[in-house]
mmCIF file of C-alpha atoms and ligand atoms in Angstrom:
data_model
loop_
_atom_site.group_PDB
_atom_site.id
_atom_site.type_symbol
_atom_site.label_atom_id
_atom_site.label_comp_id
_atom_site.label_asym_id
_atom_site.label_seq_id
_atom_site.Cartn_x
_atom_site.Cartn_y
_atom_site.Cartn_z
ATOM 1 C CA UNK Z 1 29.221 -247.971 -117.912
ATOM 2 C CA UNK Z 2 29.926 -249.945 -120.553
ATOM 3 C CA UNK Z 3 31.294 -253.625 -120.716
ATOM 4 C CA UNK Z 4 33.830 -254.127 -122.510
ATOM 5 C CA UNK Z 5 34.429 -257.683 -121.707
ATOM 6 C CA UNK Z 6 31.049 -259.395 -123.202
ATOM 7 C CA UNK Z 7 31.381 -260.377 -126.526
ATOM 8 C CA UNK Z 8 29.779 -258.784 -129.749
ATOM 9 C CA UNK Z 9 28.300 -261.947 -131.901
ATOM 10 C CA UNK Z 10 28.396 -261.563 -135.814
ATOM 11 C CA UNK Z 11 26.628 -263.945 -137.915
ATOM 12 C CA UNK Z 12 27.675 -264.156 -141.484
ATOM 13 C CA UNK Z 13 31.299 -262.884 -141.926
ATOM 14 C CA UNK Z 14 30.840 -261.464 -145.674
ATOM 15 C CA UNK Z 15 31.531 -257.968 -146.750
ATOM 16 C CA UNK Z 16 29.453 -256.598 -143.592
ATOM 17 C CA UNK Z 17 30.245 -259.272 -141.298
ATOM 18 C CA UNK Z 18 34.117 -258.901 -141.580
ATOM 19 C CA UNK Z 19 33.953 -254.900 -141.159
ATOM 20 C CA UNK Z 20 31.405 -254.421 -138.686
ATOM 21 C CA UNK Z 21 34.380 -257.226 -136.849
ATOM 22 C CA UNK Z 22 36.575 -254.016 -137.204
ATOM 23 C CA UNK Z 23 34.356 -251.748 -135.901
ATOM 24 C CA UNK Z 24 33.765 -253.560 -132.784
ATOM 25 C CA UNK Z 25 37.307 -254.801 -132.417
ATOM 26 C CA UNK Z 26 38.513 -251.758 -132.855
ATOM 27 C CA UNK Z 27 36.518 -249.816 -130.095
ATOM 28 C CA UNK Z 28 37.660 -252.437 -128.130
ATOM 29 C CA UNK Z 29 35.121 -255.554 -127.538
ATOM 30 C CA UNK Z 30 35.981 -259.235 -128.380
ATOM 31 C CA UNK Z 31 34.032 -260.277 -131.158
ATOM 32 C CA UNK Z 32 32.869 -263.810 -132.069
ATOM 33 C CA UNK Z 33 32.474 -264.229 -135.422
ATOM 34 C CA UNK Z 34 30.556 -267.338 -137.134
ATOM 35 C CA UNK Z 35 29.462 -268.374 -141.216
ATOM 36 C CA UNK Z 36 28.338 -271.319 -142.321
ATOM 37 C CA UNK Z 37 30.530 -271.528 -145.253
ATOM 38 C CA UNK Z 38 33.469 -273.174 -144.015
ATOM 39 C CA UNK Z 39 35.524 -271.719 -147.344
ATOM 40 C CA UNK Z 40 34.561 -268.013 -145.918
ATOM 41 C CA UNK Z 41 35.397 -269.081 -142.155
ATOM 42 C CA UNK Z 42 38.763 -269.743 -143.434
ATOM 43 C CA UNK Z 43 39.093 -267.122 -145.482
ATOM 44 C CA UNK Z 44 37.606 -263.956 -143.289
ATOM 45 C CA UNK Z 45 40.350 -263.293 -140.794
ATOM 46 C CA UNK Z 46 42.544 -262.737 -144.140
ATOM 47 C CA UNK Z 47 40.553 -260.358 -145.479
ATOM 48 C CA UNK Z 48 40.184 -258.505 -141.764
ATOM 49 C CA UNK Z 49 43.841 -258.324 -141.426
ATOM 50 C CA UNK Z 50 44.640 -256.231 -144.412
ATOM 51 C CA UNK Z 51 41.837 -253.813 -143.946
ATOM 52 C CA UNK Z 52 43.345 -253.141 -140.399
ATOM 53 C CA UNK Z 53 46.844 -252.831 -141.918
ATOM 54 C CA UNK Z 54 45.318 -250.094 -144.349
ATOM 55 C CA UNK Z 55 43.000 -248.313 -141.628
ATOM 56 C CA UNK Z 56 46.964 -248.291 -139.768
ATOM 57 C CA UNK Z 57 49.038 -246.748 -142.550
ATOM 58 C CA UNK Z 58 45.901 -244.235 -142.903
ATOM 59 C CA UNK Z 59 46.000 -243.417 -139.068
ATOM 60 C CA UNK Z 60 42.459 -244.549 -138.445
ATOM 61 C CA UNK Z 61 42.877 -247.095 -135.872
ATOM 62 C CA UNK Z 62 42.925 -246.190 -132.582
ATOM 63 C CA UNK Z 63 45.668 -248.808 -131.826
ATOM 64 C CA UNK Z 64 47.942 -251.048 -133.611
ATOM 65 C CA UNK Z 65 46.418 -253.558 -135.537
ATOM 66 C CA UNK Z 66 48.321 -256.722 -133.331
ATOM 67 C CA UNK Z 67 46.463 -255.461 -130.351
ATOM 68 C CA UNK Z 68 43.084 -255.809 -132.188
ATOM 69 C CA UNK Z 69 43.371 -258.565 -134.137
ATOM 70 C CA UNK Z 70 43.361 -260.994 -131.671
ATOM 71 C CA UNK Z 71 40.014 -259.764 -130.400
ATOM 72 C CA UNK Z 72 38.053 -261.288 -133.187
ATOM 73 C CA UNK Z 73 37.646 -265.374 -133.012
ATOM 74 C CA UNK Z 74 36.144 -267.539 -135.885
ATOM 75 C CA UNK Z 75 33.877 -269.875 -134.362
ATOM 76 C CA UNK Z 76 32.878 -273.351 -135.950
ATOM 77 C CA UNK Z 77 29.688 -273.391 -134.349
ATOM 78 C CA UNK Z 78 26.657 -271.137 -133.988
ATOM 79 C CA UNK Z 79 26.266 -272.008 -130.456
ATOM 80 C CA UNK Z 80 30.009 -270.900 -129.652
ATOM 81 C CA UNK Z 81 29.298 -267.582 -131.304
ATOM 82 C CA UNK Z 82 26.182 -266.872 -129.288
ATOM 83 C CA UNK Z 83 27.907 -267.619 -125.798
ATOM 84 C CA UNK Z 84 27.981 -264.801 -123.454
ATOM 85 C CA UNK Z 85 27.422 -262.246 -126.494
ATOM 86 C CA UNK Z 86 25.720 -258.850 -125.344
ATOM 87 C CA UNK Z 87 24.641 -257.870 -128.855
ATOM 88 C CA UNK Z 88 24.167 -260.288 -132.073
ATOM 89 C CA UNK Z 89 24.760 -258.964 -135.352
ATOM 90 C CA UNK Z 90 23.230 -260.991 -138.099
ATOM 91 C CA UNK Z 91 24.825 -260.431 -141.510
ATOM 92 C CA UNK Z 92 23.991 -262.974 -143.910
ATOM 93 C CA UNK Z 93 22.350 -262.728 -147.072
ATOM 94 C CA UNK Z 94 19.182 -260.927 -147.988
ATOM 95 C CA UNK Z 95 16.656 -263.167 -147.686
ATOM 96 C CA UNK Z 96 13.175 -263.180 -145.931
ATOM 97 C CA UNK Z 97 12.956 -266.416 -145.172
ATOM 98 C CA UNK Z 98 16.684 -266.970 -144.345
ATOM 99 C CA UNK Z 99 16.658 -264.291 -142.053
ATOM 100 C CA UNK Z 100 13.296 -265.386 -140.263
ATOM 101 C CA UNK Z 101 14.728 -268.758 -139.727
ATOM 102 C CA UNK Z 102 17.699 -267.439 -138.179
ATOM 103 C CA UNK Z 103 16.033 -264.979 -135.652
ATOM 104 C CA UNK Z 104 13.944 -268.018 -134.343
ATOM 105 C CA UNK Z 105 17.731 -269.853 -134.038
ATOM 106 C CA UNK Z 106 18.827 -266.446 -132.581
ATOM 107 C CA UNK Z 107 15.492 -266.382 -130.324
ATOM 108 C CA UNK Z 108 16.669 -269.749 -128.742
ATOM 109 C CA UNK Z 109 20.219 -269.491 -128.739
ATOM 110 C CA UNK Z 110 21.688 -266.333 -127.825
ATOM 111 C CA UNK Z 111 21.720 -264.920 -124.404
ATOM 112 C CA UNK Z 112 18.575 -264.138 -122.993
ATOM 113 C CA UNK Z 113 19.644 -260.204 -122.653
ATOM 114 C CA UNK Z 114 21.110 -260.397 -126.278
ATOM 115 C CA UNK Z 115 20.406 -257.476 -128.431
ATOM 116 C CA UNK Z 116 19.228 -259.714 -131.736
ATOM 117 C CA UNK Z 117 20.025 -256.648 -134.792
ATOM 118 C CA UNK Z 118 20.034 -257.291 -138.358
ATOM 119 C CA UNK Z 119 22.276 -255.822 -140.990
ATOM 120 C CA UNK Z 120 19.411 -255.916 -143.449
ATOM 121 C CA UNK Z 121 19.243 -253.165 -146.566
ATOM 122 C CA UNK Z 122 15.387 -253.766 -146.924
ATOM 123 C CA UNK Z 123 13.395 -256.129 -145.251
ATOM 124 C CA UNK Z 124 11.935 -254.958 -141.408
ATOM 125 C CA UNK Z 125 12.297 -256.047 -138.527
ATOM 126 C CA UNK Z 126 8.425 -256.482 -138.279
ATOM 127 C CA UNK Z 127 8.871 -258.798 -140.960
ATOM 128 C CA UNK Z 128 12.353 -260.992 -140.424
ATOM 129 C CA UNK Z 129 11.078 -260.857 -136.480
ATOM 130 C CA UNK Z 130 7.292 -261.048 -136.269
ATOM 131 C CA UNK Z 131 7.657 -264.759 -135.407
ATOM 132 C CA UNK Z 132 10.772 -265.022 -133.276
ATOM 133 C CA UNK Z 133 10.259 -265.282 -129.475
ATOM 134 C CA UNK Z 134 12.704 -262.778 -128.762
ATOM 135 C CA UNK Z 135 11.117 -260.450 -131.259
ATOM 136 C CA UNK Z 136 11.201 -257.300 -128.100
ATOM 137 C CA UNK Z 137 15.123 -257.255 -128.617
ATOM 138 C CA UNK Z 138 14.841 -257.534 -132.653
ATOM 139 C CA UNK Z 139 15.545 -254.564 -134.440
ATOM 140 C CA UNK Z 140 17.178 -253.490 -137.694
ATOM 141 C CA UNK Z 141 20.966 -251.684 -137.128
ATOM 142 C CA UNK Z 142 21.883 -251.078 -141.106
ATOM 143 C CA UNK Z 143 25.135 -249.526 -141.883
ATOM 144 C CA UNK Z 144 27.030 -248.263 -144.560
ATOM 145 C CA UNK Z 145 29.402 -250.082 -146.440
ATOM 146 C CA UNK Z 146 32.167 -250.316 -144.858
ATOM 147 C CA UNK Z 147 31.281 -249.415 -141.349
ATOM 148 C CA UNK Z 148 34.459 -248.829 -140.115
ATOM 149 C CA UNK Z 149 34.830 -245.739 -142.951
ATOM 150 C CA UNK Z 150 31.397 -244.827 -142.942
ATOM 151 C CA UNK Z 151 30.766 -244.010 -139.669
ATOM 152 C CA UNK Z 152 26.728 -243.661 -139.648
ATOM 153 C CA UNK Z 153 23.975 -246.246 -139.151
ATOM 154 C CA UNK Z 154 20.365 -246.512 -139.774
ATOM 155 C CA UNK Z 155 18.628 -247.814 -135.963
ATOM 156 C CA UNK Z 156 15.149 -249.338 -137.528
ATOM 157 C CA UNK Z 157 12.678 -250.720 -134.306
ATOM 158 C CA UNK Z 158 9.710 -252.477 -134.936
ATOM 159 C CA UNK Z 159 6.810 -251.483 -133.386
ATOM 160 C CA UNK Z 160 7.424 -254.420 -130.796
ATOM 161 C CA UNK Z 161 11.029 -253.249 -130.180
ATOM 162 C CA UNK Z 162 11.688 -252.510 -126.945
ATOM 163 C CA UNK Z 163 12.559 -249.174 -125.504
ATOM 164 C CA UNK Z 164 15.470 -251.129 -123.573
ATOM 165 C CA UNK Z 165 16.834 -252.414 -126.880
ATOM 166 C CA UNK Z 166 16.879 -249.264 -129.075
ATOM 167 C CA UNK Z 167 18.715 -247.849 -125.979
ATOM 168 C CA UNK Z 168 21.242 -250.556 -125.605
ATOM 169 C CA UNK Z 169 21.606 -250.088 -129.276
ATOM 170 C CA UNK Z 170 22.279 -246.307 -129.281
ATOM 171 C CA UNK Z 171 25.243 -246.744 -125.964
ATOM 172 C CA UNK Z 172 26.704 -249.470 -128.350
ATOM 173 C CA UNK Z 173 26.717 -247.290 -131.613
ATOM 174 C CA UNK Z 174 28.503 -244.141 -128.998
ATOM 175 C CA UNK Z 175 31.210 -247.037 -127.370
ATOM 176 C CA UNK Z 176 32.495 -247.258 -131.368
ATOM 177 C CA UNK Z 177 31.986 -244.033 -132.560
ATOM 178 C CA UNK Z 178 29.116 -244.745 -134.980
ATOM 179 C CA UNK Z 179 26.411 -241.924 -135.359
ATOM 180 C CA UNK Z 180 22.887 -243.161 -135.409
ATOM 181 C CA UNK Z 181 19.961 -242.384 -137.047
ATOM 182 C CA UNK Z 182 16.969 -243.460 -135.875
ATOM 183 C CA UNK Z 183 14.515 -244.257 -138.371
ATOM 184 C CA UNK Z 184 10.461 -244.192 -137.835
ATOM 185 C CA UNK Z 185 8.072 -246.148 -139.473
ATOM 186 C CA UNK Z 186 10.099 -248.907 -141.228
ATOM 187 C CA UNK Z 187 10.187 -247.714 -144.830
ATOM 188 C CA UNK Z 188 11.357 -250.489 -147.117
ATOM 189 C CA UNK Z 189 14.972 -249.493 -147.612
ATOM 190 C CA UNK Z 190 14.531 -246.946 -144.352
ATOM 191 C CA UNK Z 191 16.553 -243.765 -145.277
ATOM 192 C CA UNK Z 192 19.486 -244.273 -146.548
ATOM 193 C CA UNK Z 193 18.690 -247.086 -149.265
ATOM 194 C CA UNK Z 194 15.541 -245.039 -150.504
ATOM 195 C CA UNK Z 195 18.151 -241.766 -151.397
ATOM 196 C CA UNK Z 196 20.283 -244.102 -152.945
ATOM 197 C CA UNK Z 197 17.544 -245.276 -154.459
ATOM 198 C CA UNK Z 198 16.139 -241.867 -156.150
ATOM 199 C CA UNK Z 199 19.818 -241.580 -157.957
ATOM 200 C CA UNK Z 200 19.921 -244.790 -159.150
ATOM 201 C CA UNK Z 201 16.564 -245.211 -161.166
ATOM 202 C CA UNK Z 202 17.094 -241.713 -162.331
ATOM 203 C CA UNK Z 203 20.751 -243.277 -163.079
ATOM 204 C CA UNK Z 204 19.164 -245.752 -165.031
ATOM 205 C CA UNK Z 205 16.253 -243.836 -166.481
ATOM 206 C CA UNK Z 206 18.857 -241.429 -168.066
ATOM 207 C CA UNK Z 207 21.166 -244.684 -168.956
ATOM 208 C CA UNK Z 208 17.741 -246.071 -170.675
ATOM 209 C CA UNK Z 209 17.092 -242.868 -172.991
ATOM 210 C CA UNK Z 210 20.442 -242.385 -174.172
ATOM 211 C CA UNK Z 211 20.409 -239.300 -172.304
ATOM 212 C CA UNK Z 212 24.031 -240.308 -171.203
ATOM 213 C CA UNK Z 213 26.485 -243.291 -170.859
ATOM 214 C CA UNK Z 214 26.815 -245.138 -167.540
ATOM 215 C CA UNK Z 215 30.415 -244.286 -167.201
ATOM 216 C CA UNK Z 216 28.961 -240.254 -167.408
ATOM 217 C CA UNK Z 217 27.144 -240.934 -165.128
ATOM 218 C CA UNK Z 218 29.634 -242.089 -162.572
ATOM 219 C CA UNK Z 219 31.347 -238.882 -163.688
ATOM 220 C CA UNK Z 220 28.678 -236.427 -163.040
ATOM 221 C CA UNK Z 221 28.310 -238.026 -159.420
ATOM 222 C CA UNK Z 222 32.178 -238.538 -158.640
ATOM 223 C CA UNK Z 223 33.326 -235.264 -159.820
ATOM 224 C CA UNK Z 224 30.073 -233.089 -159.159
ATOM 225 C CA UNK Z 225 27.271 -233.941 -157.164
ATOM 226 C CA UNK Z 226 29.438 -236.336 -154.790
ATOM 227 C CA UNK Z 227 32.156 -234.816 -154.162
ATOM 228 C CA UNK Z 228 29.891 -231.979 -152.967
ATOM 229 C CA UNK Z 229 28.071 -234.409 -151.000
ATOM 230 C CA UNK Z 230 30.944 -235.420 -149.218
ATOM 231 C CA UNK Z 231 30.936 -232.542 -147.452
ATOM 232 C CA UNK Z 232 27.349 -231.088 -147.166
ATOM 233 C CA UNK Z 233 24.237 -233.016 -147.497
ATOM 234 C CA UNK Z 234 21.841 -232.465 -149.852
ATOM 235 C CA UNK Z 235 19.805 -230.081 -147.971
ATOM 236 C CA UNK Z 236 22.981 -228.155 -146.947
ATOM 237 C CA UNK Z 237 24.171 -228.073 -150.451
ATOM 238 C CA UNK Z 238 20.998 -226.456 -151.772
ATOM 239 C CA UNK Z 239 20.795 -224.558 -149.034
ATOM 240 C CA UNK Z 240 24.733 -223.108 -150.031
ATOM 241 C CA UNK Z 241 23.319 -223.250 -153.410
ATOM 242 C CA UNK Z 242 21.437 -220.325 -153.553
ATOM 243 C CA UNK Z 243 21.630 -216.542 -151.997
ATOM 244 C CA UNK Z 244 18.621 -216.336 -149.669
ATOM 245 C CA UNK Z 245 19.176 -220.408 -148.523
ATOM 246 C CA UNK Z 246 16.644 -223.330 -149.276
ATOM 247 C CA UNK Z 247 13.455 -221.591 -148.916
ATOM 248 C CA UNK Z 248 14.631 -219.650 -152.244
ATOM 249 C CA UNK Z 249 15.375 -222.169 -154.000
ATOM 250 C CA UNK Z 250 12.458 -224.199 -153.309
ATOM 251 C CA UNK Z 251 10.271 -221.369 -154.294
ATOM 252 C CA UNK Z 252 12.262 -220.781 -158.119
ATOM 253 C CA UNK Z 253 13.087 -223.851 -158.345
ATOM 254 C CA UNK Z 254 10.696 -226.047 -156.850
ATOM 255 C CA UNK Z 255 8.378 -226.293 -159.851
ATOM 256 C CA UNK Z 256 10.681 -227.854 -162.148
ATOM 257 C CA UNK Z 257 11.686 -230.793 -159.481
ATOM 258 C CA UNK Z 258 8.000 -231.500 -159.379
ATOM 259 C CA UNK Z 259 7.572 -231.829 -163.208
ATOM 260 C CA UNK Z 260 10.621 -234.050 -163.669
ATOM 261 C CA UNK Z 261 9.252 -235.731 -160.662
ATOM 262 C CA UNK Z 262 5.718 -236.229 -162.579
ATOM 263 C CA UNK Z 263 8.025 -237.283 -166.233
ATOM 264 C CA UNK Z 264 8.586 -240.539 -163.742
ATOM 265 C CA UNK Z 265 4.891 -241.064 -162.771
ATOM 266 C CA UNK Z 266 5.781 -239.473 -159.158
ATOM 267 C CA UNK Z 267 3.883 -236.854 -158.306
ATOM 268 C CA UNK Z 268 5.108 -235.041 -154.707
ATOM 269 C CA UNK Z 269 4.896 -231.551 -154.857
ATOM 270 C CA UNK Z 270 6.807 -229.339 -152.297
ATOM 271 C CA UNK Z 271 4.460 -228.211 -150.044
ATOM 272 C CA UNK Z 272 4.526 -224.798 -147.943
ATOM 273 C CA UNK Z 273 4.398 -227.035 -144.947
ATOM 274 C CA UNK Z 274 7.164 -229.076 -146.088
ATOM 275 C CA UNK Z 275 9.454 -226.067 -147.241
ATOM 276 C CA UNK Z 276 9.322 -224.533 -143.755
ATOM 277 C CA UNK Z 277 9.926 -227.365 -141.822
ATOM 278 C CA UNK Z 278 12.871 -227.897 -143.900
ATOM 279 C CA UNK Z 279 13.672 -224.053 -143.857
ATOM 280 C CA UNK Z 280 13.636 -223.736 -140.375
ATOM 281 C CA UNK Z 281 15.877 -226.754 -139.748
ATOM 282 C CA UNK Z 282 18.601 -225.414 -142.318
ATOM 283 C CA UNK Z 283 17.852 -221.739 -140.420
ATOM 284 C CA UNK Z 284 18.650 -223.670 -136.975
ATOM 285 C CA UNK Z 285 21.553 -225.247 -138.023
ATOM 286 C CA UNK Z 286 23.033 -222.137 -140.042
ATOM 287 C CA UNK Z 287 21.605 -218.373 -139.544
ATOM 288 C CA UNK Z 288 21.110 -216.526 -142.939
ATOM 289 C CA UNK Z 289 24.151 -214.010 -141.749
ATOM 290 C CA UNK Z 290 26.920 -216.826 -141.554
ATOM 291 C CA UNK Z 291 25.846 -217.879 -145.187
ATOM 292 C CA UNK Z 292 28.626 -216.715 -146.924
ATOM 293 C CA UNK Z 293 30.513 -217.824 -144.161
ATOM 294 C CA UNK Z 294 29.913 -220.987 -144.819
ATOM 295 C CA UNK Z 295 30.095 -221.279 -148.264
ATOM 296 C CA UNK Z 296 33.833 -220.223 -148.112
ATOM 297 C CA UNK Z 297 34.325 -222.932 -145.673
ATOM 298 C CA UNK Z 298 32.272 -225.524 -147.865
ATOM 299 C CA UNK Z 299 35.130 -224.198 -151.211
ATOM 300 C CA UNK Z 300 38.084 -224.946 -148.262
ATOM 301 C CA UNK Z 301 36.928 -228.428 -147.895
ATOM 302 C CA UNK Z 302 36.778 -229.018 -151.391
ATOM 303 C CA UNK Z 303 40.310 -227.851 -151.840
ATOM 304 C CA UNK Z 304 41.667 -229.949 -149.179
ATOM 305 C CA UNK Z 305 39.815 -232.759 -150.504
ATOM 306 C CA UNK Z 306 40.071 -232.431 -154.250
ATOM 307 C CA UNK Z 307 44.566 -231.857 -153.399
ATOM 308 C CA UNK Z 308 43.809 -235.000 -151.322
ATOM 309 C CA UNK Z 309 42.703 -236.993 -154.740
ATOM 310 C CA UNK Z 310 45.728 -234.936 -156.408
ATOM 311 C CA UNK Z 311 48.162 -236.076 -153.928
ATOM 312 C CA UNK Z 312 47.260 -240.090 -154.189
ATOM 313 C CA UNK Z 313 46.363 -239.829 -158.038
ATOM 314 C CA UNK Z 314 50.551 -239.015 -158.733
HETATM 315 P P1 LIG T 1 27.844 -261.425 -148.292
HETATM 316 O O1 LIG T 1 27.265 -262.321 -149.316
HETATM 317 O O2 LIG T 1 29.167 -260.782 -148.559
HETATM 318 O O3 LIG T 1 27.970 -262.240 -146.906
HETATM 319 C C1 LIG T 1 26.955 -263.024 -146.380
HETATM 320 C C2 LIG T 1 27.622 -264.145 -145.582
HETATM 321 O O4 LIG T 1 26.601 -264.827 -144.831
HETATM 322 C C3 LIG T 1 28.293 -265.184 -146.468
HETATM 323 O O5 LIG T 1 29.654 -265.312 -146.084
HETATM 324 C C4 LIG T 1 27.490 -266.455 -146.224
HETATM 325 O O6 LIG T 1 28.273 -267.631 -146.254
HETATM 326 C C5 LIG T 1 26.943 -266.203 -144.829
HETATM 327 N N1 LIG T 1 25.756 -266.991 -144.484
HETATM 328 C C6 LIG T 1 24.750 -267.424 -145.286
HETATM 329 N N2 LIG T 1 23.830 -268.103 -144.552
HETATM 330 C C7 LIG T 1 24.257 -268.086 -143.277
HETATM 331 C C8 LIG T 1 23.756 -268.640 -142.072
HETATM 332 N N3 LIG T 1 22.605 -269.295 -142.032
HETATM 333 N N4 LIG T 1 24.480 -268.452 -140.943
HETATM 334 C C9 LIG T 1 25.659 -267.795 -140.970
HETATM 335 N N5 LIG T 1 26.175 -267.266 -142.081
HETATM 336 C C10 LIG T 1 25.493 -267.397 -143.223
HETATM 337 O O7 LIG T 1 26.718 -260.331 -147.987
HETATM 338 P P2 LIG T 1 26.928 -258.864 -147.366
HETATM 339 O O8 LIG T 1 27.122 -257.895 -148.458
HETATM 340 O O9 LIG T 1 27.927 -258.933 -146.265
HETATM 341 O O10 LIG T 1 25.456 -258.579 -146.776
HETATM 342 C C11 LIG T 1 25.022 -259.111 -145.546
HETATM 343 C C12 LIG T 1 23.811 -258.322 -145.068
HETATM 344 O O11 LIG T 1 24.194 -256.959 -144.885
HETATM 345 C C13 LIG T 1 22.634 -258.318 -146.050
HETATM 346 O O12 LIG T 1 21.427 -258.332 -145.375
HETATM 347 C C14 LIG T 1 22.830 -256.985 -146.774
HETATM 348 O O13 LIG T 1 21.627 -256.467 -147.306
HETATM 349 C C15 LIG T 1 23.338 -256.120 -145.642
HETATM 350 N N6 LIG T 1 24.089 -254.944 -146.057
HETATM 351 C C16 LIG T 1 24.936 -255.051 -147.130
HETATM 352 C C17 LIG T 1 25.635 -253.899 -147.535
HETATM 353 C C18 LIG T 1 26.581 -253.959 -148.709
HETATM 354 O O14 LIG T 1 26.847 -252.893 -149.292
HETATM 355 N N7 LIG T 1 27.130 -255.129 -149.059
HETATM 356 C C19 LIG T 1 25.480 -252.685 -146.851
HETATM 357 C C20 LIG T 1 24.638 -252.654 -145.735
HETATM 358 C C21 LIG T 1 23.935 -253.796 -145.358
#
């Protein structure tokens, strides 16, 4: 069972800071919050209120925002922030060194059955932790931005994580309705930075030759690729994409991803091994006979979402 009563510690109440505050507040744990910037300690709870005011007239929290509000505390003190907390949150800036230092402060200070995770985009755990004492209950837990609208995060062990602190992790994530993805191997940028990461030097590249204007860009994404997105991933959309599903399409049009692939210097072709593992996934979520199924249902949620943007846009 989980306890609700322990608090959640977040260090660094920036942009992440402040909403993963609304994500545990919400779900219903009191949440200590701490910066070192006195100028953002007075400033955060501000900026917390109004995003619960607009997750309220949207109907996305759970209960009024008076009854969560007072859940979250802004603590002068590191120490304060650390007391009794089940699971630390570190959110300040990207930094190596900054983050080392303060996972030997968090090795010292917090509880010594914290949960010590990182909000870090890039760096691994194996690096920010390989020093700290407590370096068994570091791990990486990187979300989206906001957390409390996108409702996924990355889970990112080193490989001297403990089993008992991904776990801990995972019932936390359920207790606020967060899915998880657990990521292997600690790629710089883990999953969901490196796809980001694909469209935005090709964003550039294209921004770089002239091929089109940065504000086209946004276009082509927003309008096209996105909005799709919104609703299937990329796999699924390809896999929508084309009669006969994602195997198809890999086998027409596989050869032209691989030479605009090698125009970059990358050079990754899609191998037979590689198509079927992704083929049979795609099969096992979605047989070939509900295809067209599905592909009316994929043009249903675009309607509802695209007379959503109608609706707010008048
Ligand atoms: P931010 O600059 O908005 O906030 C960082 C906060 O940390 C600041 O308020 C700063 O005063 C505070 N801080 C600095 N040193 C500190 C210390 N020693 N102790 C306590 N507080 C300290 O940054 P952000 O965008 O919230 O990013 C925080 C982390 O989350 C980064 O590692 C970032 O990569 C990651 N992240 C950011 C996003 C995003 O889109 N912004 C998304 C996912 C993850």
């Amino acid at each position: 069972m989980m306890d609700f009563k322990r608090p959640i510690a977040i260090i660094g109440s920036g942009s992440i800071g402040a909403a993963w505050a609304i994500v545990f507040a919400s779900a219903g744990f009191p949440v200590s919050l701490y910066d070192i910037d006195e100028q953002r300690r007075a400033v955060a709870l501000a900026d917390i209120e109004r995003s619960l005011d607009d997750l309220a007239s949207h109907g996305l929290l759970a209960c009024e925002p008076e009854i969560v509000r007072p859940r979250i505390t802004m603590m002068q003190d590191l120490g304060d922030a650390l007391r009794s907390a089940r699971h630390v949150q570190e959110c300040a800036p990207e930094d190596l060194a900054l983050k080392s230092r303060l996972f030997m402060q968090l090795s010292e200070h917090a509880e010594p059955d914290a949960v010590l995770a990182s909000s870090t985009s890039f760096i691994p755990a194996s690096e920010f932790a390989r020093n700290a004492p407590a370096r068994d209950r570091c791990l990486v837990l990187h979300p989206g931005n906001p957390p409390y609208l996108l409702r996924v995060a990355e889970i990112v062990p080193a490989p001297f994580t403990s089993e008992e602190t991904i776990s801990r992790t995972l019932a936390l994530l359920e207790a606020v309705g967060i899915a998880p993805v657990r990521v292997h191997h600690e790629p710089r940028g883990f999953a969901f930075n490196r796809l980001q990461g694909a469209l935005l030097r090709e964003a550039y590249c294209l921004v770089r030759d002239g091929v089109v204007t940065p504000d086209e860009i946004d276009l082509l994404v927003r309008d096209g690729l996105g909005l799709r997105w919104s609703v299937t991933g990329p796999f699924e959309t390809i896999d929508l994409n084309t009669r006969g599903g994602i195997e198809a399409h890999a086998r027409r049009m596989g050869p032209h991803y691989l030479a605009m692939g090698q125009e970059r210097g990358q050079n990754d072709p899609w191998s037979e091994e590689m198509i079927q593992s992704v083929a049979e996934a795609r099969r096992n979520a979605l047989p070939l006979g509900q295809w067209r199924e599905r592909t009316v249902w994929r043009d249903r949620q675009l309607m509802e979402l695209l007379r959503l943007r109608k609706q707010s846009a008048e």
